[in-house]
Short mmCIF file of C-alpha atoms in Angstrom, two decimals:
data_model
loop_
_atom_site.label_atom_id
_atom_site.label_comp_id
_atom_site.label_asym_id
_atom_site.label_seq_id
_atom_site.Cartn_x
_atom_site.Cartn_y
_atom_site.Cartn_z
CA UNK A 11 63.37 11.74 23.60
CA UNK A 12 61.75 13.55 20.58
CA UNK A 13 59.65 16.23 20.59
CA UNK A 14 56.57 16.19 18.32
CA UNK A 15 54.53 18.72 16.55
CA UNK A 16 51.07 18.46 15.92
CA UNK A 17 50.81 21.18 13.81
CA UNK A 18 50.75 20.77 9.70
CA UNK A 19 50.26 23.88 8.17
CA UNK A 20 53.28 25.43 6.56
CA UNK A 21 53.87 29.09 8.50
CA UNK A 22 55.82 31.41 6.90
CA UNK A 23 56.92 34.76 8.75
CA UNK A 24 54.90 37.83 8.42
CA UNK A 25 56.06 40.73 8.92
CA UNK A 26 54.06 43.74 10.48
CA UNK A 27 53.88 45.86 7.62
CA UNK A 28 56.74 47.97 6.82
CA UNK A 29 57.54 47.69 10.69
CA UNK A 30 61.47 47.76 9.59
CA UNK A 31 60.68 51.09 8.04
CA UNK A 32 61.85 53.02 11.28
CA UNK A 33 64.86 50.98 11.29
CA UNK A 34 67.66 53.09 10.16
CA UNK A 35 65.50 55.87 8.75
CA UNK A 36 68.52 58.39 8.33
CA UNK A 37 72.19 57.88 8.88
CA UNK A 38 74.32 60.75 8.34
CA UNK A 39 77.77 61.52 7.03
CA UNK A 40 79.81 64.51 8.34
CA UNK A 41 82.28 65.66 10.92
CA UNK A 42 82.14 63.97 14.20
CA UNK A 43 80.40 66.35 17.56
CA UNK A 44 82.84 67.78 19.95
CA UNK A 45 82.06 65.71 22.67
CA UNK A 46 81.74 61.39 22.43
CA UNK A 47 82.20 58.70 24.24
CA UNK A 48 84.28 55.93 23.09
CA UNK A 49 82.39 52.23 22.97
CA UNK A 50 84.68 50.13 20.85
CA UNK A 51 88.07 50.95 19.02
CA UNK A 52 89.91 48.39 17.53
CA UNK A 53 94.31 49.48 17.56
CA UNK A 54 95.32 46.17 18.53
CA UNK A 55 94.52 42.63 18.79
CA UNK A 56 93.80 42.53 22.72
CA UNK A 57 90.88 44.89 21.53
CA UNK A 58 89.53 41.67 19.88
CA UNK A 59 89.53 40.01 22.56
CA UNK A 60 85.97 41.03 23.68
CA UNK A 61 84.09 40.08 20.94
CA UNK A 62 82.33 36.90 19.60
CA UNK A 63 81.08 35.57 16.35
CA UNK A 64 77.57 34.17 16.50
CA UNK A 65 76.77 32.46 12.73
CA UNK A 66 73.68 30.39 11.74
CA UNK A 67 74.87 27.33 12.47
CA UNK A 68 73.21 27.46 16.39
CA UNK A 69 69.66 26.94 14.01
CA UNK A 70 71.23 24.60 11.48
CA UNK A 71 72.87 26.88 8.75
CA UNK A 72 76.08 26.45 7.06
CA UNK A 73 76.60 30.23 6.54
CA UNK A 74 80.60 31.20 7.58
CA UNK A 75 81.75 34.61 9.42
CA UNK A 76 84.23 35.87 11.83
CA UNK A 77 86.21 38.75 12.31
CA UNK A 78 89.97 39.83 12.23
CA UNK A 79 92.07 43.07 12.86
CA UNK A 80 92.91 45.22 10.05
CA UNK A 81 95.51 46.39 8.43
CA UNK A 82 94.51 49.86 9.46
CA UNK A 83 93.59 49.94 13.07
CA UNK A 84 89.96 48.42 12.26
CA UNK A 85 88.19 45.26 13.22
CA UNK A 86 87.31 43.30 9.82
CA UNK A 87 84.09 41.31 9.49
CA UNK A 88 83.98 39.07 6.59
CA UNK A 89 82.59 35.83 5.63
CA UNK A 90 80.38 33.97 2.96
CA UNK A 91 76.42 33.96 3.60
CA UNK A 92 74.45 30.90 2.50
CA UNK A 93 70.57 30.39 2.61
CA UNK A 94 71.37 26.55 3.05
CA UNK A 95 69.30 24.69 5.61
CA UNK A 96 67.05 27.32 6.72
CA UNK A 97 70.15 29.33 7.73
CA UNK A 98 70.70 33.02 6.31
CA UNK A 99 73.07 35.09 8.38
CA UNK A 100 76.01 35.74 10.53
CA UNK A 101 77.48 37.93 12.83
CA UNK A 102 79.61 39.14 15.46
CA UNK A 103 79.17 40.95 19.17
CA UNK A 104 81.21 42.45 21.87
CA UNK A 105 80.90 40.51 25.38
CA UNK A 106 78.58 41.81 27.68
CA UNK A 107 80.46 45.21 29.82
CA UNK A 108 79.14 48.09 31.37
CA UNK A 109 79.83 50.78 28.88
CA UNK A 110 78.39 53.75 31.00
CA UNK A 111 76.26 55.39 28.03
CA UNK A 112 73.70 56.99 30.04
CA UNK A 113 73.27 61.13 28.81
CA UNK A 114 74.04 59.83 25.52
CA UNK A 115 71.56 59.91 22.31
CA UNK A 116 72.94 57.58 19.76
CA UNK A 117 75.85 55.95 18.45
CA UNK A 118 78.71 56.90 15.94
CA UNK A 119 79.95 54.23 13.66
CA UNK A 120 83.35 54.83 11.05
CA UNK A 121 83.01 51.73 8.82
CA UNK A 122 83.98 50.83 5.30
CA UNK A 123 81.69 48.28 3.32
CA UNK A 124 80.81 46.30 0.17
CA UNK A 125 77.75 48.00 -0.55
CA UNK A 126 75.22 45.57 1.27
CA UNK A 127 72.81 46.56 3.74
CA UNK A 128 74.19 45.19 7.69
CA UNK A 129 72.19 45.67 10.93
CA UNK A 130 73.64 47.11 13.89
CA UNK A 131 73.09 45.47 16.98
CA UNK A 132 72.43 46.46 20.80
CA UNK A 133 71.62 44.63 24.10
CA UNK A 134 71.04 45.17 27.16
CA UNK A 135 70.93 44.04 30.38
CA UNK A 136 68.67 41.23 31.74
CA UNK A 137 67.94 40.75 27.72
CA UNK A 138 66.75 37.09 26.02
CA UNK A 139 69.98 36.49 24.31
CA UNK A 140 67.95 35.74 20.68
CA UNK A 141 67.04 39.36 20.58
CA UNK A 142 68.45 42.40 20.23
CA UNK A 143 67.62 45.97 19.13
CA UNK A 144 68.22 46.67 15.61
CA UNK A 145 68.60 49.35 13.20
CA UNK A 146 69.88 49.49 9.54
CA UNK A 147 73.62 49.91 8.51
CA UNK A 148 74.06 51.01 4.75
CA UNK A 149 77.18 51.04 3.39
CA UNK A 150 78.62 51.91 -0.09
CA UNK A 151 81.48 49.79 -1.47
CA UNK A 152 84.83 50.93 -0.50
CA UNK A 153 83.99 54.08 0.70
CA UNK A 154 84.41 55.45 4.66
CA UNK A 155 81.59 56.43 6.10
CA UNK A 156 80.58 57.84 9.53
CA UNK A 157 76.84 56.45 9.98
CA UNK A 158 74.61 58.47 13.49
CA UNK A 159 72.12 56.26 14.56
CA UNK A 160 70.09 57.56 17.03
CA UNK A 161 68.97 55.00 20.29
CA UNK A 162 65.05 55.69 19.15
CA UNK A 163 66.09 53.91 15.70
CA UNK A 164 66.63 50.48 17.22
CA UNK A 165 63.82 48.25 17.33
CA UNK A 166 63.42 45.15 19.37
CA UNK A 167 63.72 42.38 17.18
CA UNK A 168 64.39 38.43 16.85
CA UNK A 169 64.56 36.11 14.07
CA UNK A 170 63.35 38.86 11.55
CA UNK A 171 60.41 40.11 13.03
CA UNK A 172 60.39 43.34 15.74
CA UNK A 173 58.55 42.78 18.65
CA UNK A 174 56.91 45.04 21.07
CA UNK A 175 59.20 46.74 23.52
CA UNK A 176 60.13 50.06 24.95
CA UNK A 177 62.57 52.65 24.10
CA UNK A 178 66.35 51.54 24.62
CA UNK A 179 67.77 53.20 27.94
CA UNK A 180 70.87 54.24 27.39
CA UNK A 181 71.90 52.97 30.16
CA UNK A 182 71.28 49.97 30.22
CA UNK A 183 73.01 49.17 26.89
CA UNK A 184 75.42 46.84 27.47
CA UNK A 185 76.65 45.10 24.45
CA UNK A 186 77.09 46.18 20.24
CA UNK A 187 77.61 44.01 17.57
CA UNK A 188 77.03 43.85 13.37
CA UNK A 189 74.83 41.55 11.64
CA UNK A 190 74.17 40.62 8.11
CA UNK A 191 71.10 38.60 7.04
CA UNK A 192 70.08 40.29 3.74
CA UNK A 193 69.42 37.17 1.68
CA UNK A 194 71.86 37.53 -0.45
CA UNK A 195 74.46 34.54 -0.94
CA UNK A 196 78.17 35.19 -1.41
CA UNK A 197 81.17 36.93 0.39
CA UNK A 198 80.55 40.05 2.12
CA UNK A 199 83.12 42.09 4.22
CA UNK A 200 82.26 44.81 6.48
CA UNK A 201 85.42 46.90 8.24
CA UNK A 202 84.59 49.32 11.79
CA UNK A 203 87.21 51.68 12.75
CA UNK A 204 85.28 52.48 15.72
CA UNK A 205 81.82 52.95 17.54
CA UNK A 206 81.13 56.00 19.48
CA UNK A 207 78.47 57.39 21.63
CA UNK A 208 77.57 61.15 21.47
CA UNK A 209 76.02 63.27 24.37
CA UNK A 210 73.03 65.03 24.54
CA UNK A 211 74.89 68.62 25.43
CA UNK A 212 76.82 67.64 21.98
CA UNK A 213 73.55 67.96 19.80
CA UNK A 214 72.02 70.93 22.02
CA UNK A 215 75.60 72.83 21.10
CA UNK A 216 75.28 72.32 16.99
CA UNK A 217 73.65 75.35 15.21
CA UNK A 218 70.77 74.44 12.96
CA UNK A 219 70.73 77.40 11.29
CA UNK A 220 69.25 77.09 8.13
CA UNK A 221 68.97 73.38 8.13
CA UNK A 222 66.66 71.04 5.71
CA UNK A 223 64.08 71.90 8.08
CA UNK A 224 64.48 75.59 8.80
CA UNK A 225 64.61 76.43 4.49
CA UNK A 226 61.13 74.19 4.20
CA UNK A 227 59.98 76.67 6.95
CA UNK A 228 60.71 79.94 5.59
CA UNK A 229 59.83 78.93 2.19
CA UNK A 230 56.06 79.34 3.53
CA UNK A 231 54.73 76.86 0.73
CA UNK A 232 55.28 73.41 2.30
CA UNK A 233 53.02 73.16 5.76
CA UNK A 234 51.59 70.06 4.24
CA UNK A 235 54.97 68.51 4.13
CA UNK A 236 56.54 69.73 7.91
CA UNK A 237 53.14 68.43 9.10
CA UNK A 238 53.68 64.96 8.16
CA UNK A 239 57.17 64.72 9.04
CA UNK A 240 56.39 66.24 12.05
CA UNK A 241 53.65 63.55 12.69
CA UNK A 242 55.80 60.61 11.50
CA UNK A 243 58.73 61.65 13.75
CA UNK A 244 61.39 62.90 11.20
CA UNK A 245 61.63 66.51 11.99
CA UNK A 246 64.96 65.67 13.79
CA UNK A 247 66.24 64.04 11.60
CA UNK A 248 66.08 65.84 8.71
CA UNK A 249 67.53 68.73 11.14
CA UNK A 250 70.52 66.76 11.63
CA UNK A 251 74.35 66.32 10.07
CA UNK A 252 73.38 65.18 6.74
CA UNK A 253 73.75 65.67 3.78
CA UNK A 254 70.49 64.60 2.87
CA UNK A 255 68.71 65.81 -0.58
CA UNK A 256 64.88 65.83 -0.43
CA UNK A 257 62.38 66.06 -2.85
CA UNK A 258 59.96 68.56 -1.83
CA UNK A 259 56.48 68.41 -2.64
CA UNK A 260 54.83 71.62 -2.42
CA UNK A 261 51.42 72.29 -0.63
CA UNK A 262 49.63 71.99 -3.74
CA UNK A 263 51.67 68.99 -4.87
CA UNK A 264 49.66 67.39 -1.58
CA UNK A 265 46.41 68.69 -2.56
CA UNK A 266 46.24 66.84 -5.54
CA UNK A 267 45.66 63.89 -3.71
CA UNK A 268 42.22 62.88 -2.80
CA UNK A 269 40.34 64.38 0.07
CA UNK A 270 41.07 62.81 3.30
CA UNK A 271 44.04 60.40 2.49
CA UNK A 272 46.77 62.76 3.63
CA UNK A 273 44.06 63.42 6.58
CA UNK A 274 44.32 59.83 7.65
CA UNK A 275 47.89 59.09 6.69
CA UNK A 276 48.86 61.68 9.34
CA UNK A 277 46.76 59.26 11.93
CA UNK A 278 48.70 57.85 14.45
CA UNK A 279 47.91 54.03 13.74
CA UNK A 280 49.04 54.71 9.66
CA UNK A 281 52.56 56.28 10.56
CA UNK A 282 54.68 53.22 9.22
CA UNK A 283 52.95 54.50 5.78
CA UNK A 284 53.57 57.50 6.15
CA UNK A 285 57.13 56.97 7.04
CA UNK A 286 57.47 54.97 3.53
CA UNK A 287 56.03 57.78 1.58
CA UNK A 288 58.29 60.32 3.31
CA UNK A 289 61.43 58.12 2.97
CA UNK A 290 60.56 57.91 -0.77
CA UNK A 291 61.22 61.34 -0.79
CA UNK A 292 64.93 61.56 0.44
CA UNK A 293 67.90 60.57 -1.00
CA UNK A 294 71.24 60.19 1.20
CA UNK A 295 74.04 62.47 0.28
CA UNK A 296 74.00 66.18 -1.24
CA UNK A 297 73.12 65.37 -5.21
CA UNK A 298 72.92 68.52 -7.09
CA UNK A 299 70.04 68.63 -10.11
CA UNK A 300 73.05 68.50 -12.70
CA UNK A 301 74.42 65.31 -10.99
CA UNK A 302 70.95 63.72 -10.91
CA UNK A 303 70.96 64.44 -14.23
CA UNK A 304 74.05 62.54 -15.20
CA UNK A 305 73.58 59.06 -13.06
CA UNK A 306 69.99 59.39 -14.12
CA UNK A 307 68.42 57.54 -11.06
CA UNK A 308 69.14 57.87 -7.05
CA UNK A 309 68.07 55.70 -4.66
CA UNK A 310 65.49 57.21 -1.92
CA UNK A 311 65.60 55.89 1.89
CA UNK A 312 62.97 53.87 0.85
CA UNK A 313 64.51 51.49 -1.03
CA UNK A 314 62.37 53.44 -4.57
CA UNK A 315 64.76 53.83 -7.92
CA UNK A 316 63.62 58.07 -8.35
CA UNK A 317 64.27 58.78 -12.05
CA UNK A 318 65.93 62.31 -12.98
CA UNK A 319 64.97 62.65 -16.99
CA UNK A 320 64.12 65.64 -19.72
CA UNK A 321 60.99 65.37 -21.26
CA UNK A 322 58.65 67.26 -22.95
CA UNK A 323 61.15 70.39 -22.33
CA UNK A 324 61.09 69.99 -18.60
CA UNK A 325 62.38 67.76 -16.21
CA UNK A 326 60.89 64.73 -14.43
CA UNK A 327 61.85 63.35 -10.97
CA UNK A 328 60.16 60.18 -10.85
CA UNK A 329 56.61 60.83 -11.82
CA UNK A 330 56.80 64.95 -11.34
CA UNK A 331 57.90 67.98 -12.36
CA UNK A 332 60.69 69.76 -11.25
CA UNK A 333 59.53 72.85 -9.97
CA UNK A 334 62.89 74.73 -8.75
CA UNK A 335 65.94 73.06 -7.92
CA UNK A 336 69.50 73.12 -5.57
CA UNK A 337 67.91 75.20 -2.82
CA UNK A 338 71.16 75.14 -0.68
CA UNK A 339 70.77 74.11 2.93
CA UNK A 340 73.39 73.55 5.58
CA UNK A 341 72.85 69.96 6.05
CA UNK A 342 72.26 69.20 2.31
CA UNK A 343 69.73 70.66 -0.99
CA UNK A 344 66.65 70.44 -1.64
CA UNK A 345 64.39 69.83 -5.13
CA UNK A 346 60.86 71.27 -5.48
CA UNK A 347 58.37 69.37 -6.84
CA UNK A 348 54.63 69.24 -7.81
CA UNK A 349 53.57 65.93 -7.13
CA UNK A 350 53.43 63.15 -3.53
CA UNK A 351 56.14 60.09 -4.84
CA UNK A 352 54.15 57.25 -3.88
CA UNK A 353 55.83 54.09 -3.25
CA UNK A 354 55.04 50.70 -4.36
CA UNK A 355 54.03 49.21 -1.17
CA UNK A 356 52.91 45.76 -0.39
CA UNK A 357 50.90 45.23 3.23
CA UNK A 358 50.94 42.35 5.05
CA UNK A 359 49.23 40.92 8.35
CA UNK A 360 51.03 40.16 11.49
CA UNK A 361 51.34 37.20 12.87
CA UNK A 362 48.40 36.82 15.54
CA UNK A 363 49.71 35.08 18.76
CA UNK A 364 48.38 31.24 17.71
CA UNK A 365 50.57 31.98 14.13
CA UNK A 366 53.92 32.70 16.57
CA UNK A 367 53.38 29.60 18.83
CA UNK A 368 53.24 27.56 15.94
CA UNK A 369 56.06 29.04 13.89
CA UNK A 370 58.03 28.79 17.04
CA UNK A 371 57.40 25.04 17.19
CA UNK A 372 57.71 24.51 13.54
CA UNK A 373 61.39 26.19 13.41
CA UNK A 374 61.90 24.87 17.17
CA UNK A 375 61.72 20.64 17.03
CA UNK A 376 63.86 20.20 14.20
CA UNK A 377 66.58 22.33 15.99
CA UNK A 378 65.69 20.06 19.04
CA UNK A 379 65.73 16.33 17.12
CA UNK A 380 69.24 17.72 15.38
CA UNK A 381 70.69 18.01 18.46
CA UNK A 382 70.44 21.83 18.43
CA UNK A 383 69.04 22.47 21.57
CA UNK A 384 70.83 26.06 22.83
CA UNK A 385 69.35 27.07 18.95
CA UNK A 386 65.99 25.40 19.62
CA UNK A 387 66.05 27.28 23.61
CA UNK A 388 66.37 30.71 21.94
CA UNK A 389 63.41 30.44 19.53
CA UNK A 390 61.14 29.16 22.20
CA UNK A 391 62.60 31.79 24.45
CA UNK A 392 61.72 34.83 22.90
CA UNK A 393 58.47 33.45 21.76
CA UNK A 394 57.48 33.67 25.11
CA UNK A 395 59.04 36.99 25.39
CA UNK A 396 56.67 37.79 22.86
CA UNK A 397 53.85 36.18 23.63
CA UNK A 398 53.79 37.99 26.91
CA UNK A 399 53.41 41.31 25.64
CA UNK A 400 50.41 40.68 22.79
CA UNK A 401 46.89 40.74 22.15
CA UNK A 402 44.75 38.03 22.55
CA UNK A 403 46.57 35.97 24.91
CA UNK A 404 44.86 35.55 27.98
CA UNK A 405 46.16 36.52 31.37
CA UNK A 406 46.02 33.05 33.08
CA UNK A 407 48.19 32.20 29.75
CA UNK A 408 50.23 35.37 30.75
CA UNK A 409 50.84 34.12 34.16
CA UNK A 410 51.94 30.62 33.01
CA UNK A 411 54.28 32.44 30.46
CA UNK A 412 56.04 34.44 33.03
CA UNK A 413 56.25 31.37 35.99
CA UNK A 414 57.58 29.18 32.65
CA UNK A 415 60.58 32.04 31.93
CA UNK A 416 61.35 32.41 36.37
CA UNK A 417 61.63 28.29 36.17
CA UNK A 418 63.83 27.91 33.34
CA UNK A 419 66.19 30.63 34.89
CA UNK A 420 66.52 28.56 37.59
CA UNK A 421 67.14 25.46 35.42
CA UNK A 422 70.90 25.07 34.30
CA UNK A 423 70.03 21.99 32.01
CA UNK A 424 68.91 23.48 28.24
CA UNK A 425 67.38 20.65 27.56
CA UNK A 426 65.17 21.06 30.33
CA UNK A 427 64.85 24.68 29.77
CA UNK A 428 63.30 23.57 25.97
CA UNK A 429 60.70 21.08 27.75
CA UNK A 430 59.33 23.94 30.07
CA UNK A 431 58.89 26.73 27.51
CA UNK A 432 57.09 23.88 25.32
CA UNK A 433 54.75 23.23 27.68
CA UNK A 434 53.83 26.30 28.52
CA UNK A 435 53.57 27.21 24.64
CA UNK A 436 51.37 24.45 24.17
CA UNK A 437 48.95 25.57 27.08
CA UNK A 438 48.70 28.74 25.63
CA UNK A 439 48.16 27.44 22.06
CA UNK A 440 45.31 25.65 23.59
CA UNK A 441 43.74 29.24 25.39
CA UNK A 442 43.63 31.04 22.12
CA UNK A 443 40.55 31.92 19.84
CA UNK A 444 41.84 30.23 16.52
#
């Protein structure tokens, strides 16, 4: 029996605008803290033995990836990613365990990769299995790097977009695995000589003594700038390991902007924007002015190309004007400058909860006709997930929503499971304003 869909409109996913932007937002580089907790470590093939590949082909890709022990003590993930068929990732997971990480703040990854961007991924318990919390691995080809990622980094997400949820509980984290879905075809390889946790009494012990942070403070001319990294959450961060280099606008570098934008940018409801601006002006690594000089570009946080260039008989850093440079710090340097780096930004609209229903049924019946119905479970699974939690849905819908997830629980037959969380997707479809 076929399902049908009686929608025709083509929906495309749209993201929440720059709602990845907290994803990842610093990952530093330095000597491990005194006291962590091992989570994975990879010395011999047994450690394999608890983890899983999970590729694109559950949704109908063709995209290949699995993992292997390394030469060196490491677990190697490598494959070839194809956008064939809709598909457009791959990745791999340890088995569900109890990995006893409450007390801890974040996670510790040693990993070597091919310059492409990967997502690290946690779950926890009593999860939807198409979901998991996600925040941004960079890597630079061939090089070993030790990446922090702090728990409030991960964002809930599935099938590209982040949905609402609460802070990760340590806790409760029971699973962490490595994705890559960056839309970019070809072989990638990504090698982890471990995963660690680190403890809060670790991070209370290090000294931040004349930190990123600390310098900006003392230098009395950059309030505007502390404010609004204070306001988009990045205080800590740019107080941690490093090295970072930032690009400091001065005060009077903010002023120049017109009266009440930087008012409203440090608004709650704008703080994804203002995280973009910020991360536009921080480059990863400690990159003295005379290095900047020679490469000629960097690349900021945000994704921006900043340009480092004489002209006139000064030099430029992107649009400004260097104002004093390689103002040593203990977690990295820092370049004055007297003028905001504005990104290019594009802004988009979130899907509204009749948009998700029907994407979900769009992406779901072909799955389900194809025979792919543990693919075609998970997308109408943590639609409902989703639905449960957003505006606009009313709560008879909400109710029908949550007795649809109980009922399928108690359902061992997919197929089955696919039929209930249609129908109740359907009745809500039919309760919204559209």
């Amino acid at each position: 029996m076929n399902q049908t869909t009686y929608y025709v409109t083509p929906i495309f996913f749209s993201r929440k605008f720059a709602a990845s932007l907290l994803l990842g937002v610093l990952s530093f580089s330095n000597e491990l803290p005194a006291a962590e907790k091992d989570i994975a470590t990879f010395s011999n093939a047994k450690s394999l033995e608890s983890w899983k590949s999970v590729n694109d082909g559950v949704m109908g890709g063709v995209s290949e990836g699995g993992f292997k022990l390394g030469d060196q003590g490491d677990l190697v993930f490598r494959g070839k990613l194809s956008l064939e068929n809709n598909g457009g990732f791959a990745s791999i997971r340890m088995l569900p365990q109890e990995l006893d990480l409450e007390g801890t703040t974040g996670i510790l990854i040693e990993h070597r990769g091919d310059g492409r961007t990967y997502w690290v991924d946690l779950r926890v318990k009593d999860q939807p299995s198409a979901s998991s919390y996600r925040a941004y691995l960079d890597t630079k080809k061939g090089e070993w790097q030790t990446t922090r990622l702090a728990f409030d980094q991960f964002k809930l997400q599935a099938f590209g977009r982040e949905l609402p949820s609460k802070a990760i509980d340590p806790k409760s984290v029971n699973s962490v695995g490595f994705t890559i879905a960056d839309k970019k075809e070809g072989a990638f390889q990504l090698e982890i000589k471990s995963v660690k946790a680190n403890d809060k009494q670790a991070d209370a012990k290090k000294s931040k003594k004349g930190d990123i942070v600390d310098v900006a403070k003392s230098a009395g001319s950059f309030k505007t700038l502390l404010a609004a990294a204070s306001a988009a959450g990045l205080v800590d961060a740019l107080s941690g390991d490093g090295p970072l280099t930032v690009l400091a606008p001065t005060d009077e570098a903010f002023a120049k902007i017109p009266a009440g934008v930087v008012e409203k940018l440090l608004l709650p409801e704008n703080k994804d924007q203002l995280v973009a601006i910020l991360k536009n002006h921080v480059i990863s690594g400690k990159v003295s002015l005379a290095k900047a000089l020679e490469v000629r570009e960097a690349a900021s946080l945000q994704g921006s190309k900043i340009s480092f260039r004489f002209e006139n008989g000064r030099v430029l850093v992107g649009k400004a004007a260097l104002l004093s440079a390689d103002i040593d710090a203990t977690n990295g340097v820092i370049h004055v400058i007297d003028a905001v780096l504005i990104p290019e930004m594009k802004q988009t609209e979130p899907l509204d909860a009749a948009e998700l229903v029907e994407l979900a049924i769009e992406r779901g019946v072909p799955l389900f006709n194809d025979g792919e119905i543990d693919g075609c479970k998970a997308v109408y699974e943590i639609t409902i997930e989703a639905l449960r939690s957003m505006k606009g849905v009313p709560k008879d819908s909400q109710k029908v929503l949550a007795e649809a997830l109980t009922k399928a629980k108690a359902t061992k037959s997919s197929r089955d499971q696919c039929w209930i969380y249609r129908e109740a997707m359907d009745a809500t479809w039919k309760s919204l304003d559209k």
